[in-house]
């Protein structure tokens, strides 16, 4: 039965009779069975549908029906409401009647008692006695008890009580209306007294002349009068409850009978059932046939008549006599279950569904539905094709361009198209595109990606450089910017001209159709995509050409994005590589190994440096600029250059970091003042200076991770170096830490990318680094490799800079020192001592220049400096002469005039020495000069 939930509840004017009426009854039975079967939690209901069901199952079925919107329930509720209204009306009427009778009885009794006592013998005479209360109080109490009233009060004409049930109220004024009684009338009134709601009567006491000489009041509460009636009320309620129970039981029996007759249907459902019957017969565009168990046609709607071309008198005839195709007639006569069986009836393809009607206890027979699927088959095929194409385009949007790699993006396009669209797909790009450059049409293309259902296709392999001839479809696509369709490659001379031998192999292999689409990104043509078909015998058509263009257009955007990223990444890498040290300077203080690994996501701002200083000292620098890209790389270059310049001044680590901090602050100010979009620079830095003579290392850091120190015995520690703020914050000083390092110690400097990532915090990373260093070898190279292999993931998300420096010490026999008195005559002694020392070192060739350099430096110290004066000569990769004094005055190089007596000493030193300079110490300054060894 077809449901039309939006139809109104009015009854259809058509009333089917005969077989149709029986059909309606059978459908009602079926609807009731289906409805009860869907009732949740009713296991007894399911048993009630079977033969031999228990009484409990039938009761559950009855309750289920009554809880719905059925006619039986409505009748039941209506009758119960009527009985309840009758009971309530009877109780209310009884209550009102009792109340009225109680009030009337109280009025009559109070008046009668008051008049009787007022007219009783001796009452009038007692009022004139000296003590009326002594006479009247006993009489009033006796009369009150005898009559059952609540009080009898005798009072004078002023309302002063002579009697009262409560003696303490005698002598007080009466509460009530007495004015009419003083006029000779009887007063009856209802008041709320202290003992409840009561009725009291006031009557006059008259003398023989008719004059009122006193008053008598009698009163009684309505509760005392109506007590008997109230005692009868429970009996009335019990009788009402019994009547209600009997009425409910009778109503339930009537409702149950009505329930069986209506099968639990509501009035709207019953009305709609007839409307649905009419709709099935006349409105739906689906044929409906009902056949009996003997195979006779009981009902056929209008659509069934049209689809099967049935005669007008078909109903009542056997289905085998209706001139239907044999297979269709046999199906309808058999009554077997069928689902979407397609039968050819004349020129129509009909989808037939058939189900028996006696599955749930109904009458024997079957119901069949017919649907014309002739046009639907064609439409569904086209709709399925369109859906597949839309799905492929959607998958292209989410599956192509998952990375910013040109070759990988091209391969994603090839993998997506095979085998859903083509049997083979090739992507050819200009070489410049692969490296991130602008494509040039005069250059050859390179086969970048290949996808196919088989690997042995005779197409150009991946990596092959191809130059298409002008007549080929690929060249036409590149030249015109439009897709080209070659439906039959056997008849495509322009394509055969590309490579006669290979194209013959392709045709022999079975590839017969081709679509070429240029990869266009705006005005740029990046390459060409070719789609090849072999297994499907049909050639590509115009619709598939349009699909190929849409597919390639989406992929072109991703490939162009990857090209742009490759170009920017290459520029940033080139810039970064140019800014990082290409080789380490020669020095003897440290044996150094280093590693620099850029992040996979982009170029970062990590850097390191090794800077030789005066006095055989070496400075190690590790820094990190926050962020990635060109801005971070450029900022890193500026900071590295600044460190080079500041280190030339021989500044202590804390002072050098302070200057860097000021520089980063100025960079941020310049960006803000110019309205730049670059983010505020954030950078960290660690600066360490190692002295191989003193075997000490002075370290300062600005927000950078602490260094690791591996002692010669293999123990690992993280020295307590004060952690200053990151560069650029300003306002806070930096502090240094001095470490005493034995020869053979390893100092490990790194950036945070080594010990910190998204999956672990820095504390966990430091512990992993400690454990790795404990088992690493003594060689700096071996230590670098083990650390990287143990701590870094396959694709690090941040740059990593790592330096491992093993300390060396300058031997004592390569150090010569002298204290010089503040006397010009001591210069000669220094020259003689240096000459002897150079002879011991085998550096006789440097005696003259060394004597001259030291003479000038010591003379300047004696003349312009202050005590103490100290000379030190170091034999390292160069010969280093150092003169210490306690003055902070720095000499300056200048050109002396012809008439000047002095001023040529430093000029001579600068000419003879390879390098010279001044560095300051907490106790003064050092002037040094280096000479290359012979």
PDB file of N, CA, C and O in Angstrom, residues 328-349:
ATOM      1  N   UNK A 328       6.638 -13.405 -18.533  1.00  0.00           N
ATOM      2  CA  UNK A 328       5.954 -12.495 -17.615  1.00  0.00           C
ATOM      3  C   UNK A 328       4.722 -13.164 -17.019  1.00  0.00           C
ATOM      4  O   UNK A 328       4.456 -13.047 -15.808  1.00  0.00           O
ATOM      5  N   UNK A 329       3.943 -13.866 -17.850  1.00  0.00           N
ATOM      6  CA  UNK A 329       2.752 -14.544 -17.351  1.00  0.00           C
ATOM      7  C   UNK A 329       3.112 -15.640 -16.360  1.00  0.00           C
ATOM      8  O   UNK A 329       2.451 -15.804 -15.332  1.00  0.00           O
ATOM      9  N   UNK A 330       4.170 -16.394 -16.652  1.00  0.00           N
ATOM     10  CA  UNK A 330       4.578 -17.449 -15.719  1.00  0.00           C
ATOM     11  C   UNK A 330       4.993 -16.864 -14.376  1.00  0.00           C
ATOM     12  O   UNK A 330       4.703 -17.440 -13.316  1.00  0.00           O
ATOM     13  N   UNK A 331       5.690 -15.749 -14.394  1.00  0.00           N
ATOM     14  CA  UNK A 331       6.097 -15.120 -13.133  1.00  0.00           C
ATOM     15  C   UNK A 331       4.885 -14.689 -12.318  1.00  0.00           C
ATOM     16  O   UNK A 331       4.816 -14.955 -11.109  1.00  0.00           O
ATOM     17  N   UNK A 332       3.905 -14.047 -12.959  1.00  0.00           N
ATOM     18  CA  UNK A 332       2.726 -13.586 -12.224  1.00  0.00           C
ATOM     19  C   UNK A 332       1.884 -14.745 -11.727  1.00  0.00           C
ATOM     20  O   UNK A 332       1.273 -14.661 -10.658  1.00  0.00           O
ATOM     21  N   UNK A 333       1.824 -15.832 -12.461  1.00  0.00           N
ATOM     22  CA  UNK A 333       1.019 -16.979 -12.049  1.00  0.00           C
ATOM     23  C   UNK A 333       1.693 -17.792 -10.961  1.00  0.00           C
ATOM     24  O   UNK A 333       1.025 -18.400 -10.116  1.00  0.00           O
ATOM     25  N   UNK A 334       3.034 -17.796 -10.935  1.00  0.00           N
ATOM     26  CA  UNK A 334       3.743 -18.623  -9.947  1.00  0.00           C
ATOM     27  C   UNK A 334       3.684 -18.028  -8.546  1.00  0.00           C
ATOM     28  O   UNK A 334       3.725 -18.751  -7.554  1.00  0.00           O
ATOM     29  N   UNK A 335       3.641 -16.702  -8.462  1.00  0.00           N
ATOM     30  CA  UNK A 335       3.631 -16.059  -7.146  1.00  0.00           C
ATOM     31  C   UNK A 335       4.972 -16.063  -6.440  1.00  0.00           C
ATOM     32  O   UNK A 335       5.063 -15.705  -5.271  1.00  0.00           O
ATOM     33  N   UNK A 336       6.057 -16.456  -7.127  1.00  0.00           N
ATOM     34  CA  UNK A 336       7.373 -16.505  -6.485  1.00  0.00           C
ATOM     35  C   UNK A 336       7.915 -15.093  -6.246  1.00  0.00           C
ATOM     36  O   UNK A 336       7.470 -14.118  -6.851  1.00  0.00           O
ATOM     37  N   UNK A 337       8.901 -15.033  -5.354  1.00  0.00           N
ATOM     38  CA  UNK A 337       9.518 -13.748  -5.025  1.00  0.00           C
ATOM     39  C   UNK A 337      10.418 -13.306  -6.179  1.00  0.00           C
ATOM     40  O   UNK A 337      11.204 -14.106  -6.711  1.00  0.00           O
ATOM     41  N   UNK A 338      10.299 -12.052  -6.579  1.00  0.00           N
ATOM     42  CA  UNK A 338      11.123 -11.495  -7.649  1.00  0.00           C
ATOM     43  C   UNK A 338      11.523 -10.072  -7.259  1.00  0.00           C
ATOM     44  O   UNK A 338      10.724  -9.329  -6.680  1.00  0.00           O
ATOM     45  N   UNK A 339      12.762  -9.710  -7.576  1.00  0.00           N
ATOM     46  CA  UNK A 339      13.276  -8.373  -7.265  1.00  0.00           C
ATOM     47  C   UNK A 339      13.930  -7.792  -8.508  1.00  0.00           C
ATOM     48  O   UNK A 339      14.952  -8.296  -8.977  1.00  0.00           O
ATOM     49  N   UNK A 340      13.302  -6.750  -9.045  1.00  0.00           N
ATOM     50  CA  UNK A 340      13.823  -6.014 -10.202  1.00  0.00           C
ATOM     51  C   UNK A 340      14.190  -6.941 -11.368  1.00  0.00           C
ATOM     52  O   UNK A 340      15.246  -6.794 -11.996  1.00  0.00           O
ATOM     53  N   UNK A 341      13.313  -7.904 -11.627  1.00  0.00           N
ATOM     54  CA  UNK A 341      13.496  -8.733 -12.817  1.00  0.00           C
ATOM     55  C   UNK A 341      13.032  -7.959 -14.043  1.00  0.00           C
ATOM     56  O   UNK A 341      11.942  -7.391 -14.051  1.00  0.00           O
ATOM     57  N   UNK A 342      13.866  -7.917 -15.062  1.00  0.00           N
ATOM     58  CA  UNK A 342      13.567  -7.152 -16.262  1.00  0.00           C
ATOM     59  C   UNK A 342      12.905  -8.077 -17.289  1.00  0.00           C
ATOM     60  O   UNK A 342      13.455  -9.140 -17.628  1.00  0.00           O
ATOM     61  N   UNK A 343      11.721  -7.678 -17.744  1.00  0.00           N
ATOM     62  CA  UNK A 343      10.966  -8.448 -18.749  1.00  0.00           C
ATOM     63  C   UNK A 343      10.636  -7.527 -19.904  1.00  0.00           C
ATOM     64  O   UNK A 343      10.229  -6.371 -19.704  1.00  0.00           O
ATOM     65  N   UNK A 344      10.761  -8.066 -21.101  1.00  0.00           N
ATOM     66  CA  UNK A 344      10.419  -7.325 -22.315  1.00  0.00           C
ATOM     67  C   UNK A 344       8.956  -7.574 -22.646  1.00  0.00           C
ATOM     68  O   UNK A 344       8.557  -8.703 -22.948  1.00  0.00           O
ATOM     69  N   UNK A 345       8.182  -6.519 -22.559  1.00  0.00           N
ATOM     70  CA  UNK A 345       6.762  -6.586 -22.902  1.00  0.00           C
ATOM     71  C   UNK A 345       6.553  -5.625 -24.066  1.00  0.00           C
ATOM     72  O   UNK A 345       6.587  -4.396 -23.880  1.00  0.00           O
ATOM     73  N   UNK A 346       6.390  -6.224 -25.236  1.00  0.00           N
ATOM     74  CA  UNK A 346       6.318  -5.445 -26.474  1.00  0.00           C
ATOM     75  C   UNK A 346       7.576  -4.599 -26.604  1.00  0.00           C
ATOM     76  O   UNK A 346       8.683  -5.126 -26.686  1.00  0.00           O
ATOM     77  N   UNK A 347       7.500  -3.291 -26.570  1.00  0.00           N
ATOM     78  CA  UNK A 347       8.694  -2.448 -26.745  1.00  0.00           C
ATOM     79  C   UNK A 347       9.167  -1.820 -25.439  1.00  0.00           C
ATOM     80  O   UNK A 347       9.911  -0.855 -25.442  1.00  0.00           O
ATOM     81  N   UNK A 348       8.701  -2.377 -24.334  1.00  0.00           N
ATOM     82  CA  UNK A 348       9.069  -1.797 -23.040  1.00  0.00           C
ATOM     83  C   UNK A 348       9.896  -2.802 -22.234  1.00  0.00           C
ATOM     84  O   UNK A 348       9.616  -4.007 -22.253  1.00  0.00           O
ATOM     85  N   UNK A 349      10.876  -2.256 -21.489  1.00  0.00           N
ATOM     86  CA  UNK A 349      11.619  -3.045 -20.505  1.00  0.00           C
ATOM     87  C   UNK A 349      11.020  -2.749 -19.140  1.00  0.00           C
ATOM     88  O   UNK A 349      11.108  -1.623 -18.633  1.00  0.00           O
TER      89      UNK A 349
END
